[in-house]
Coordinates of C-alpha atoms in Angstrom, one line a residue:
Chain H
X265 CA 25.3 -5.7 -15.1
X266 CA 27.4 -3.2 -17.9
X267 CA 26.6 0.5 -17.6
X268 CA 24.5 1.5 -20.5
X269 CA 21.8 -1.8 -20.1
X270 CA 19.2 -3.1 -19.5
X271 CA 17.5 -6.6 -17.5
X272 CA 13.8 -7.6 -16.8
X273 CA 13.7 -9.2 -13.6
X274 CA 11.0 -12.1 -12.5
X275 CA 7.8 -10.3 -10.7
X276 CA 4.6 -12.6 -10.0
X277 CA 2.2 -10.1 -11.9
X278 CA 3.9 -7.1 -13.4
X279 CA 7.0 -6.3 -15.0
X280 CA 10.3 -5.4 -13.1
X281 CA 13.5 -4.0 -14.9
X282 CA 16.7 -3.4 -13.1
X283 CA 18.3 -0.3 -15.1
X284 CA 22.3 0.6 -15.2
X285 CA 23.8 4.1 -16.9
X286 CA 26.9 5.3 -16.6
X287 CA 25.2 8.9 -16.1
X288 CA 21.7 10.1 -15.2
X289 CA 20.9 10.8 -18.9
X290 CA 21.8 7.5 -20.0
X291 CA 19.8 6.0 -16.8
X292 CA 16.6 7.5 -18.1
X293 CA 17.7 6.6 -21.9
X294 CA 18.0 2.9 -21.1
X295 CA 14.7 3.3 -19.3
X296 CA 12.7 4.2 -22.4
X297 CA 14.8 1.8 -24.4
X298 CA 13.6 -0.8 -21.9
X299 CA 9.8 0.4 -22.2
X300 CA 10.1 0.6 -26.1
X301 CA 11.3 -3.5 -25.9
X302 CA 8.5 -4.6 -23.5
X303 CA 6.1 -3.0 -25.9
X304 CA 7.6 -4.1 -28.5
X305 CA 9.8 -7.6 -28.4
X306 CA 13.8 -7.7 -28.7
X307 CA 15.7 -5.6 -30.8
X308 CA 12.8 -3.0 -31.7
X309 CA 13.2 -1.1 -34.6
X310 CA 14.1 2.3 -35.7
X311 CA 11.6 4.6 -36.4
X312 CA 11.5 6.4 -39.9
X313 CA 13.8 9.0 -40.8
X314 CA 11.1 11.6 -41.1
X315 CA 9.1 10.7 -38.2
X316 CA 8.8 13.5 -36.4
X317 CA 11.0 14.6 -33.4
X318 CA 8.8 15.5 -30.0
X319 CA 10.2 17.8 -27.3
X320 CA 9.8 16.2 -23.6
X321 CA 10.5 18.8 -20.7
X322 CA 9.3 17.4 -17.2
X323 CA 10.0 18.7 -13.9
X324 CA 9.4 16.6 -10.3
X325 CA 9.4 16.2 -7.0
X326 CA 12.7 14.5 -6.5
X327 CA 15.0 12.0 -9.5
X328 CA 12.9 8.8 -8.4
X329 CA 9.6 10.6 -9.1
X330 CA 11.3 12.3 -12.2
X331 CA 11.6 8.9 -13.7
X332 CA 8.0 7.7 -12.8
X333 CA 6.9 10.7 -14.4
X334 CA 9.5 10.0 -17.5
X335 CA 8.1 6.6 -18.3
X336 CA 4.5 7.7 -17.5
X337 CA 5.2 10.6 -19.8
X338 CA 6.1 7.8 -23.0
X339 CA 3.3 5.2 -21.8
X340 CA 1.2 8.3 -21.8
X341 CA 2.3 9.5 -25.4
X342 CA 1.6 5.8 -26.8
X343 CA -2.0 5.8 -26.1
X344 CA -2.6 9.5 -27.2
X345 CA 0.0 10.0 -30.0
X346 CA -0.4 5.6 -31.0
X347 CA 3.2 5.9 -31.2
X348 CA 6.6 3.8 -28.9
X349 CA 9.7 5.4 -29.1
X350 CA 12.6 4.1 -29.9
X351 CA 14.8 6.7 -30.5
X352 CA 15.5 8.6 -27.5
X353 CA 17.9 11.7 -26.5
X354 CA 17.9 13.0 -23.3
X355 CA 19.6 15.9 -23.3
X356 CA 20.1 16.8 -19.5
X357 CA 18.8 15.4 -16.1
X358 CA 19.2 17.1 -12.9
X359 CA 17.8 16.4 -9.5
X360 CA 14.2 17.5 -10.3
X361 CA 14.4 18.3 -14.2
X362 CA 14.2 16.6 -17.6
X363 CA 14.5 17.5 -21.4
X364 CA 14.6 15.0 -24.0
X365 CA 14.2 14.2 -27.5
X366 CA 12.0 11.4 -28.8
X367 CA 11.1 9.9 -32.3
X368 CA 8.4 7.0 -32.6
X369 CA 6.4 4.9 -34.8
X370 CA 2.9 3.2 -34.9
X371 CA 3.6 -0.6 -34.9
X372 CA 0.8 -2.7 -36.2
X373 CA 0.8 -5.1 -33.2
X374 CA 1.9 -4.0 -29.5
X375 CA 3.7 -7.1 -27.6
X376 CA 2.5 -5.8 -24.0
X377 CA 0.1 -2.8 -23.3
X378 CA 1.7 -1.5 -20.7
X379 CA -0.5 0.7 -17.8
X380 CA 1.8 2.8 -15.8
X381 CA 5.4 3.0 -14.1
X382 CA 5.6 3.0 -10.3
X383 CA 6.9 4.0 -7.1
X384 CA 7.1 0.8 -6.1
X385 CA 10.8 -0.6 -4.8
X386 CA 12.8 2.3 -6.5
X387 CA 15.0 4.2 -5.5
X388 CA 18.4 5.1 -7.6
X389 CA 21.3 4.6 -6.5
X390 CA 24.6 6.2 -7.5
X391 CA 28.0 4.3 -7.3
X392 CA 31.4 4.0 -8.7
X393 CA 30.4 3.7 -12.2
X394 CA 27.2 5.5 -12.5
X395 CA 23.7 5.1 -11.4
X396 CA 20.9 2.0 -11.1
X397 CA 17.8 1.6 -10.5
X398 CA 15.0 -1.2 -10.3
X399 CA 11.6 -0.3 -12.1
X400 CA 8.0 -1.8 -11.7
X401 CA 5.5 -1.7 -14.1
X402 CA 1.9 -2.4 -14.5
X403 CA 1.0 -4.4 -17.1
Chain Z
X249 CA 1.1 -28.8 -17.1
X250 CA 2.1 -28.8 -13.3
X251 CA 2.9 -25.6 -11.7
X252 CA 6.5 -25.2 -10.7
X253 CA 6.3 -23.0 -7.8
X254 CA 8.1 -24.3 -5.2
X255 CA 6.0 -24.9 -1.8
X256 CA 8.4 -24.6 1.3
X257 CA 7.6 -26.9 4.2
X258 CA 8.0 -24.8 7.2
X259 CA 4.9 -23.4 8.7
X260 CA 4.6 -19.0 8.4
X261 CA 5.2 -17.5 11.6
X262 CA 2.7 -15.7 13.9
X263 CA -0.2 -16.4 11.4
X264 CA -3.2 -18.2 13.2
X265 CA -6.4 -19.9 11.8
X266 CA -9.1 -17.9 13.5
X267 CA -12.0 -19.5 11.0
X268 CA -12.8 -22.1 8.1
X269 CA -10.0 -21.2 5.4
X270 CA -9.3 -17.9 7.1
X271 CA -6.0 -17.0 9.0
X272 CA -4.7 -13.6 10.8
X273 CA -1.2 -12.5 11.0
X274 CA -1.3 -10.4 14.7
X275 CA 0.0 -6.7 15.0
X276 CA 2.8 -8.1 16.7
X277 CA 4.7 -9.2 13.3
X278 CA 5.7 -6.0 12.6
X279 CA 5.8 -2.5 14.9
X280 CA 3.9 -0.2 12.4
X281 CA 1.1 -1.9 12.2
X282 CA -2.5 -0.5 13.3
X283 CA -4.5 -3.1 12.4
X284 CA -4.3 -7.0 12.1
X285 CA -3.7 -8.8 8.3
X286 CA -6.6 -11.4 7.1
X287 CA -5.9 -14.1 4.6
X288 CA -8.5 -16.0 3.3
X289 CA -6.7 -19.3 1.8
X290 CA -6.3 -23.2 2.7
X291 CA -2.8 -24.2 3.5
X292 CA -1.7 -24.7 0.2
X293 CA -2.6 -21.4 -1.3
X294 CA -1.0 -19.7 2.0
X295 CA 2.1 -21.4 1.5
X296 CA 2.3 -20.4 -2.0
X297 CA 1.9 -16.6 -1.0
X298 CA 4.6 -16.9 0.6
X299 CA 6.3 -17.5 -2.6
X300 CA 6.6 -14.0 -3.4
X301 CA 5.9 -10.5 -1.8
X302 CA 2.6 -10.4 -1.3
X303 CA 1.5 -11.1 2.2
X304 CA 4.5 -8.3 3.1
X305 CA 2.6 -6.0 1.2
X306 CA -0.6 -6.7 2.9
X307 CA 1.3 -5.8 6.0
X308 CA 2.3 -2.5 4.3
X309 CA -1.2 -2.1 4.1
X310 CA -2.1 -2.3 7.5
X311 CA 0.0 0.7 8.2
X312 CA -2.5 3.1 6.2
X313 CA -3.7 5.7 8.1
X314 CA -7.5 5.3 9.2
X315 CA -7.7 1.7 8.4
X316 CA -10.3 -0.1 10.2
X317 CA -10.6 -3.7 11.5
X318 CA -7.9 -5.5 9.2
X319 CA -6.5 -5.6 6.1
X320 CA -7.3 -8.5 4.2
X321 CA -5.8 -10.9 1.4
X322 CA -8.1 -13.0 -1.1
X323 CA -6.9 -16.4 -1.6
X324 CA -5.8 -15.6 -5.2
X325 CA -3.6 -12.8 -3.7
X326 CA -0.8 -12.4 -5.1
X327 CA 2.4 -9.7 -5.5
X328 CA 1.5 -6.5 -6.7
X329 CA 2.8 -2.8 -6.4
X330 CA 1.9 -1.2 -3.4
X331 CA -1.1 -2.8 -2.2
X332 CA -0.9 -6.6 -3.3
X333 CA -3.4 -8.1 -6.1
X334 CA -6.1 -9.3 -4.2
X335 CA -6.1 -6.7 -1.1
X336 CA -8.8 -5.0 0.4
X337 CA -8.6 -2.4 3.5
X338 CA -11.3 0.2 5.0
X339 CA -10.7 3.4 6.0
X340 CA -13.1 5.4 8.3
X341 CA -14.4 8.3 6.9
X342 CA -13.8 11.7 6.9
X343 CA -10.0 11.4 7.4
X344 CA -9.0 7.9 7.0
X345 CA -7.4 7.8 3.6
X346 CA -7.6 7.0 0.1
X347 CA -5.1 5.5 -2.0
X348 CA -5.2 5.3 -5.8
X349 CA -2.6 2.2 -5.6
X350 CA -4.7 0.5 -3.3
X351 CA -7.6 0.3 -6.3
X352 CA -5.3 -0.2 -9.0
X353 CA -4.4 1.8 -12.6
X354 CA -7.0 0.0 -14.1
X355 CA -10.0 1.8 -12.3
X356 CA -13.0 -0.5 -12.3
X357 CA -11.7 -3.2 -14.3
X358 CA -14.2 -6.1 -13.8
X359 CA -16.3 -8.4 -15.2
X360 CA -20.0 -8.6 -16.8
X361 CA -21.7 -11.9 -17.6
X362 CA -24.3 -12.4 -20.7
X363 CA -26.7 -14.8 -20.5
X364 CA -28.6 -16.5 -23.9
X365 CA -31.5 -18.7 -23.9
X366 CA -29.3 -20.9 -26.3
X367 CA -27.8 -24.4 -25.5
X368 CA -24.0 -25.0 -27.0
X369 CA -25.0 -27.8 -28.5
X370 CA -27.6 -26.1 -30.8
X371 CA -24.7 -23.9 -31.9
X372 CA -21.6 -25.7 -32.4
X373 CA -21.7 -25.6 -36.1
X374 CA -22.1 -21.7 -36.0
X375 CA -19.7 -21.2 -33.2
X376 CA -16.2 -20.9 -35.3
X377 CA -18.0 -17.8 -37.6
X378 CA -19.5 -16.3 -34.3
X379 CA -15.8 -16.5 -32.6
X380 CA -14.7 -14.9 -35.7
X381 CA -17.5 -12.0 -35.9
X382 CA -16.7 -11.3 -32.8
X383 CA -12.9 -10.7 -33.0
X384 CA -13.7 -8.7 -36.0
X385 CA -16.0 -6.0 -34.4
X386 CA -14.3 -5.1 -31.2
X387 CA -11.3 -3.3 -31.5
X388 CA -8.6 -5.1 -29.5
X389 CA -5.3 -4.1 -31.7
X390 CA -2.9 -1.4 -30.6
X391 CA -4.0 1.8 -32.1
X392 CA -7.6 0.8 -32.6
X393 CA -9.9 2.7 -31.8
X394 CA -13.5 2.6 -30.7
X395 CA -16.5 3.0 -33.5
X396 CA -17.7 5.4 -31.3
X397 CA -16.7 8.9 -31.9
X398 CA -17.4 10.9 -29.1
X399 CA -17.6 14.8 -29.0
X400 CA -16.2 16.6 -25.6
X401 CA -19.5 17.4 -24.5
X402 CA -20.6 13.6 -24.9
X403 CA -17.3 12.4 -23.1
X404 CA -18.3 14.4 -20.0
X405 CA -21.8 13.0 -19.6
X406 CA -20.1 9.5 -19.9
X407 CA -17.7 9.8 -17.2
X408 CA -20.7 11.9 -14.9
X409 CA -23.2 9.6 -16.0
X410 CA -22.2 6.2 -16.8
X411 CA -24.3 3.8 -18.0
X412 CA -28.1 5.7 -17.9
X413 CA -26.5 8.1 -20.6
X414 CA -25.2 5.2 -22.6
X415 CA -28.4 3.1 -22.9
X416 CA -31.2 6.1 -22.5
X417 CA -29.1 8.6 -25.0
X418 CA -26.8 6.8 -27.4
X419 CA -29.5 3.9 -27.6
X420 CA -27.0 1.1 -26.4
X421 CA -28.8 -1.4 -24.2
X422 CA -31.8 -1.7 -22.8
X423 CA -33.0 -0.1 -19.3
X424 CA -33.4 -3.9 -18.2
X425 CA -29.4 -3.4 -18.4
X426 CA -29.2 -0.8 -15.6
X427 CA -31.1 -3.1 -12.8
X428 CA -28.6 -5.6 -13.6
X429 CA -25.0 -3.6 -12.8
X430 CA -23.3 -2.6 -9.6
X431 CA -24.8 0.4 -8.8
X432 CA -26.7 0.9 -11.8
X433 CA -23.3 1.7 -13.9
X434 CA -23.4 5.0 -12.5
X435 CA -21.6 6.3 -9.3
X436 CA -23.1 9.8 -8.4
X437 CA -19.8 11.2 -6.7
X438 CA -18.4 11.6 -10.4
X439 CA -17.1 14.8 -11.6
X440 CA -15.9 14.7 -15.4
X441 CA -13.8 18.3 -14.5
X442 CA -11.7 16.3 -12.5
X443 CA -10.5 13.9 -14.9
X444 CA -7.5 15.7 -16.6
X445 CA -7.0 16.9 -20.1
X446 CA -4.5 14.1 -20.3
X447 CA -6.7 11.1 -19.1
X448 CA -9.2 12.6 -21.6
X449 CA -6.8 12.2 -24.6
X450 CA -6.0 8.5 -23.8
X451 CA -9.5 7.6 -23.6
X452 CA -12.0 9.5 -25.9
X453 CA -11.8 7.0 -28.5
X454 CA -11.4 4.0 -25.8
X455 CA -14.9 3.5 -25.5
X456 CA -16.2 -0.3 -26.5
X457 CA -12.5 -1.3 -26.7
X458 CA -11.2 -4.4 -25.0
X459 CA -7.6 -3.6 -24.3
X460 CA -4.6 -5.8 -24.0
X461 CA -2.8 -7.9 -21.0
X462 CA -5.3 -10.1 -19.3
X463 CA -8.3 -8.9 -20.8
X464 CA -10.7 -10.6 -22.6
X465 CA -14.5 -11.6 -23.8
X466 CA -15.2 -15.6 -23.6
X467 CA -18.1 -17.6 -24.9
X468 CA -18.7 -20.0 -22.5
X469 CA -20.7 -23.3 -21.7
X470 CA -22.4 -23.7 -18.0
X471 CA -20.8 -26.7 -17.5
X472 CA -22.5 -27.8 -14.0
X473 CA -24.9 -25.9 -11.7
X474 CA -24.2 -26.4 -8.2
X475 CA -26.7 -24.5 -6.6
X476 CA -29.9 -24.7 -8.5
X477 CA -32.0 -21.8 -6.7
X478 CA -29.5 -19.4 -6.9
X479 CA -28.9 -20.6 -10.5
X480 CA -32.5 -20.2 -11.2
X481 CA -32.9 -16.7 -10.0
X482 CA -30.1 -15.8 -12.0
X483 CA -31.1 -16.9 -15.0
X484 CA -28.4 -19.9 -15.6
X485 CA -29.0 -23.5 -16.8
X486 CA -26.6 -26.0 -17.8
X487 CA -25.4 -26.7 -21.5
X488 CA -26.5 -22.7 -21.6
X489 CA -24.6 -20.3 -23.8
X490 CA -23.1 -17.1 -22.0
X491 CA -20.4 -14.6 -22.7
X492 CA -18.4 -13.2 -20.0
X493 CA -16.6 -10.2 -20.6
X494 CA -13.4 -8.7 -18.8
X495 CA -12.1 -5.3 -19.0
X496 CA -11.7 -1.9 -17.5
X497 CA -11.3 1.9 -17.5
X498 CA -8.6 1.7 -20.4
X499 CA -6.3 4.4 -20.8
X500 CA -8.7 7.1 -19.1
X501 CA -8.5 5.3 -15.9
X502 CA -4.6 4.4 -16.0
X503 CA -3.9 8.1 -16.3
X504 CA -6.6 9.3 -13.4
X505 CA -4.5 6.9 -11.6
X506 CA -0.8 8.0 -12.6
X507 CA -2.3 11.8 -12.0
X508 CA -3.6 11.3 -8.3
X509 CA -0.3 9.4 -7.7
X510 CA 1.9 11.9 -8.5
X511 CA -0.3 14.9 -6.5
X512 CA -0.4 12.6 -3.8
X513 CA 3.0 11.9 -3.7
X514 CA 3.7 15.6 -3.4
X515 CA 1.2 16.0 -0.1
X516 CA 2.5 13.4 2.1
X517 CA 4.7 15.7 4.2
X518 CA 2.0 18.7 4.6
X519 CA -0.6 15.6 5.8
X520 CA 2.0 13.9 8.3
X521 CA 2.0 10.6 6.2
X522 CA 4.9 8.4 6.6
X523 CA 4.9 5.3 4.1
X524 CA 6.6 1.9 4.0
X525 CA 6.3 1.8 0.0
X526 CA 5.9 5.0 -1.9
X527 CA 3.0 3.6 -4.3
X528 CA 0.7 3.9 -1.0
X529 CA 0.7 7.4 -1.9
X530 CA -2.4 8.4 -0.3
X531 CA -4.4 11.5 1.2
X532 CA -7.1 12.0 3.7
X533 CA -10.3 11.4 2.3
X534 CA -11.7 14.6 3.3
X535 CA -8.4 16.5 1.7
X536 CA -8.8 18.5 -1.6
X537 CA -6.6 15.6 -3.4
X538 CA -8.9 12.9 -1.7
X539 CA -12.0 14.4 -3.4
X540 CA -10.3 15.1 -6.2
X541 CA -9.2 11.4 -6.9
X542 CA -12.4 10.3 -5.6
X543 CA -14.6 12.5 -7.9
X544 CA -12.3 11.4 -10.6
X545 CA -12.2 7.5 -9.9
X546 CA -16.1 7.5 -9.6
X547 CA -15.7 9.3 -13.6
X548 CA -13.4 6.3 -14.7
X549 CA -15.3 3.7 -13.1
X550 CA -18.7 5.4 -15.2
X551 CA -16.4 4.8 -17.9
X552 CA -15.7 1.4 -17.7
X553 CA -18.8 0.6 -16.9
X554 CA -20.1 2.2 -19.9
X555 CA -17.1 0.3 -21.9
X556 CA -18.4 -3.0 -20.8
X557 CA -22.2 -1.9 -22.0
X558 CA -20.8 -0.5 -25.4
X559 CA -18.5 -3.6 -25.7
X560 CA -22.3 -5.7 -24.8
X561 CA -24.0 -4.0 -27.6
X562 CA -21.2 -5.0 -29.9
X563 CA -21.5 -8.5 -29.1
X564 CA -25.5 -8.3 -29.2
X565 CA -24.5 -7.0 -33.0
X566 CA -22.9 -10.1 -33.6
X567 CA -25.2 -12.5 -32.3
X568 CA -28.1 -10.3 -34.0
X569 CA -26.2 -10.8 -37.2
X570 CA -25.3 -14.9 -36.8
X571 CA -28.6 -16.3 -35.0
X572 CA -31.3 -13.9 -36.0
X573 CA -33.1 -11.7 -34.1
X574 CA -35.2 -14.5 -32.0
X575 CA -35.7 -13.9 -28.5
X576 CA -33.3 -16.6 -27.2
X577 CA -30.4 -15.5 -28.6
X578 CA -30.7 -11.9 -27.1
X579 CA -27.7 -12.0 -24.4
X580 CA -28.8 -10.7 -21.4
X581 CA -26.8 -8.9 -18.6
X582 CA -27.1 -11.4 -15.7
X583 CA -25.0 -8.9 -13.6
X584 CA -21.3 -6.9 -14.0
X585 CA -19.2 -6.1 -11.0
X586 CA -16.0 -4.1 -10.5
X587 CA -12.9 -5.7 -8.9
X588 CA -10.8 -2.7 -8.8
X589 CA -12.2 0.4 -7.0
X590 CA -13.3 2.5 -3.9
X591 CA -16.4 2.8 -2.7
X592 CA -18.2 4.2 0.3
X593 CA -19.8 1.5 2.3
X594 CA -21.3 1.4 5.9
X595 CA -20.3 -1.4 8.5
X596 CA -21.3 -1.1 11.8
X597 CA -22.6 2.2 11.9
X598 CA -19.2 4.0 10.6
X599 CA -19.1 5.1 6.9
X600 CA -15.5 3.5 4.8
X601 CA -13.5 3.8 2.2
X602 CA -13.6 0.5 1.2
X603 CA -10.5 -0.3 -1.6
X604 CA -10.9 -3.5 -3.7
X605 CA -7.9 -4.3 -5.5
X606 CA -8.3 -7.4 -7.2
X607 CA -11.1 -8.6 -5.1
X608 CA -15.0 -8.3 -6.2
X609 CA -17.7 -6.7 -3.9
X610 CA -20.2 -10.1 -2.5
X611 CA -22.4 -9.0 -0.9
X612 CA -25.4 -11.1 0.4
X613 CA -29.0 -11.9 0.4
X614 CA -31.3 -9.0 1.1
X615 CA -28.8 -6.5 0.6
X616 CA -30.5 -3.1 -0.8
X617 CA -28.0 -2.4 -3.4
X618 CA -28.9 -6.2 -5.2
X619 CA -31.7 -6.1 -7.9
X620 CA -35.0 -7.5 -6.5
X621 CA -34.7 -10.9 -8.6
X622 CA -31.3 -11.5 -6.7
X623 CA -32.7 -10.6 -3.1
X624 CA -33.0 -14.2 -1.7
X625 CA -29.9 -15.8 -3.6
X626 CA -27.0 -13.2 -3.2
X627 CA -24.8 -10.9 -5.3
X628 CA -23.6 -12.9 -8.1
X629 CA -19.7 -12.7 -8.3
X630 CA -17.9 -13.8 -11.1
X631 CA -14.2 -15.4 -11.1
X632 CA -12.8 -15.8 -14.6
X633 CA -10.4 -18.9 -14.6
X634 CA -7.0 -18.5 -16.8
X635 CA -7.7 -19.1 -20.3
X636 CA -9.0 -22.3 -21.2
X637 CA -10.1 -23.2 -18.1
X638 CA -13.2 -22.7 -15.8
X639 CA -15.0 -20.1 -14.6
X640 CA -17.0 -19.7 -11.5
X641 CA -21.0 -17.8 -10.6
X642 CA -20.6 -17.4 -7.0
X643 CA -23.2 -15.7 -4.8
X644 CA -21.9 -13.5 -1.8
X645 CA -22.8 -14.2 1.6
X646 CA -24.4 -12.0 4.4
X647 CA -21.3 -13.2 6.6
X648 CA -19.1 -11.6 4.0
X649 CA -19.2 -8.3 5.7
X650 CA -17.6 -9.3 8.9
X651 CA -15.2 -11.9 7.4
X652 CA -14.1 -9.7 4.6
X653 CA -15.5 -6.6 4.3
X654 CA -18.0 -7.8 1.9
X655 CA -15.3 -9.1 -0.4
X656 CA -14.2 -12.0 -2.6
X657 CA -11.7 -13.3 -5.2
X658 CA -11.6 -11.7 -8.2
X659 CA -9.8 -14.4 -10.4
X660 CA -7.3 -17.5 -10.5
X661 CA -4.6 -15.3 -9.1
X662 CA -1.1 -15.3 -10.9
X663 CA 1.4 -17.7 -9.9
X664 CA 4.1 -17.4 -12.6
X665 CA 5.5 -14.4 -13.7
X666 CA 4.9 -13.4 -17.5
X667 CA 8.5 -14.3 -18.6
X668 CA 8.8 -17.6 -16.8
X669 CA 5.5 -18.7 -18.6
X670 CA 6.9 -17.7 -21.6
X671 CA 9.8 -19.6 -20.8
X672 CA 7.9 -22.8 -20.2
X673 CA 5.1 -22.3 -22.8
X674 CA 5.3 -21.9 -26.0
X675 CA 2.7 -19.6 -27.7
X676 CA 1.9 -21.7 -30.8
X677 CA 1.6 -25.2 -29.2
X678 CA -0.5 -23.8 -26.3
X679 CA -2.6 -22.5 -29.1
X680 CA -3.1 -25.4 -31.0
X681 CA -3.6 -27.6 -27.5
X682 CA -6.8 -25.2 -26.2
X683 CA -8.3 -26.2 -30.4
X684 CA -7.6 -29.6 -29.7
X685 CA -10.0 -29.3 -26.8
X686 CA -12.4 -28.0 -29.1
X687 CA -11.8 -24.1 -28.0
X688 CA -11.4 -21.5 -30.3
X689 CA -8.5 -18.8 -30.0
X690 CA -9.0 -15.6 -31.2
X691 CA -5.6 -13.7 -30.3
X692 CA -3.3 -12.6 -32.3
X693 CA 0.4 -12.7 -30.8
X694 CA 1.6 -16.5 -29.3
X695 CA 3.9 -14.4 -26.9
X696 CA 1.2 -13.1 -25.2
X697 CA -1.3 -16.2 -25.5
X698 CA 1.9 -17.8 -23.8
X699 CA 2.0 -14.8 -21.1
X700 CA -1.5 -15.6 -20.0
X701 CA -1.4 -19.4 -20.3
X702 CA -3.5 -21.7 -17.8
X703 CA 0.2 -22.6 -15.9
X704 CA 0.8 -19.0 -15.2
X705 CA -2.2 -19.4 -12.7
X706 CA -3.2 -20.8 -9.8
X707 CA -5.8 -23.4 -9.7
X708 CA -9.2 -21.6 -9.8
X709 CA -11.2 -24.6 -8.3
X710 CA -9.3 -24.3 -5.0
X711 CA -9.1 -20.5 -5.4
X712 CA -12.8 -20.4 -5.3
X713 CA -13.1 -23.3 -2.8
X714 CA -11.2 -21.5 0.0
X715 CA -14.1 -18.3 -0.8
X716 CA -16.7 -20.7 -0.4
X717 CA -15.4 -22.4 2.9
X718 CA -14.7 -19.0 4.5
X719 CA -18.4 -18.8 4.1
X720 CA -18.1 -15.4 1.9
X721 CA -19.7 -16.8 -1.0
X722 CA -20.9 -20.2 -2.5
X723 CA -20.9 -21.7 -5.5
X724 CA -23.5 -21.8 -8.3
X725 CA -22.2 -22.7 -11.3
X726 CA -19.1 -23.1 -13.1
X727 CA -18.7 -22.3 -16.9
X728 CA -15.9 -23.7 -19.3
X729 CA -14.7 -21.8 -22.1
X730 CA -15.7 -22.6 -26.0
X731 CA -14.2 -19.4 -27.9
X732 CA -11.5 -17.1 -26.1
X733 CA -10.9 -13.7 -27.9
X734 CA -7.7 -11.9 -26.7
X735 CA -6.5 -8.5 -27.1

């Protein structure tokens, strides 16, 4: 897999994707885009130019928990704000903290409703070209 | 269409048969097992389980602190996250653990069956209009909220009091409904104060909504009665029109689980708990985190029963509108039972926290928790098939308590991933095929239709046969779909 990409993998009941990033911010951004594709279908549209920019700041136990919390934040905002986020800028990810800016829109139809991100089999691995992870979502 | 999962020719190692359709994996299989793993299945279902990680996940469950007797996999068991879907485990109170992953994100996802006094053959003409009206009256799409607008205080009362509040104060339903819902639609351990603001925000406008995924409302016909005595007790007869509602606690329940997993993940070290899968995050039932989660889970369970109650009210409105206010057109609640829940139950004098994730309680005749009309028959258990296939009504057997902690399966069980289903099935063609069989489909998305195609699931008849052969529950009636409404 190329850095800065994600790919859905087989899982009997849920949805699993593998994500690659040259950096942790890119890994987190791509994970957010994987979620958006799952919710909206391939090549989801950008939000309108005047869509509100929302700030996200998170602090978690470790980087894996941060990735779970990040995806759960996007999932939870989809319910409360009725938005799917297709413009994602992760400004900073340290071992335990994240700062990001996101913009989204309200689609007519949701392709897949996502309940939550899980820790199942989750490990963020660092390698020569960056980072990768495999995430299971409950759908 | 034939399933395409390859069945291996080799027998599963270390798994021995201990009863009809009942197998046990010995503790010597893995050093960290605290109890054996049991699986209810015939040989073919068992072989299919070896095709994904469900058995490994069941073995992981056997390592939970405080687990008693055995972990059990139902015949529809398949790979999930943490617990397998179709997994059951009881932990000894007060200090055995409670694990949110052993209930799942959709707390009190469950099934309610409504019956009418009508025969399908008398309603063929009006059925398309009835199905369309149901689709219009029940919010399913993204961003669609329920028609109920609850204040924060009213939401608190739904969470604390469950269906009795919805019936007696909001006026949605009748008192007779309460006797036909597991726990009367109210778990007394609920505490709205333990449900986070975020969970309330996710759920406050979702009462009376169906949600997506495998949730549905189906108008059905009773095709065959297997057990006339129990069917009479449940008020079921051949040719009868019934309605099955399958949904849960929506975003509120999802967030209760998310919040608890996060919190418990952070106290594992304090409690000296080492896990083979972090999604099995847990805490002793008696710990502050265990008590917080149990009270919030009970509140989410009350919300889910209330959700199915509000949906029942909507179904009744539609039936009244389309069929008139005659007594036989009034959909009566046969029963409502959860398949994602933790309950405190007593086995052999010991109090256990019984986790059922994708498993249905199946208590036998004479159990004090049953409505008096069902005391001789046993508890109604509903097994929805996949879209377009049969569903079953079963009656719990007394032996279920010793065989499977009073638990049965909850559906057909997936055998194909959603992506594989979409590769094999074209949604538009499936819609046509169902229509050609006289089944009305109300679902906006062909892609979602394909994900839930019958071929993606195991054979529900085989799954139910395994439950009956094992002595957990017996078949009472087989229902076939007439109209399917999906989120």
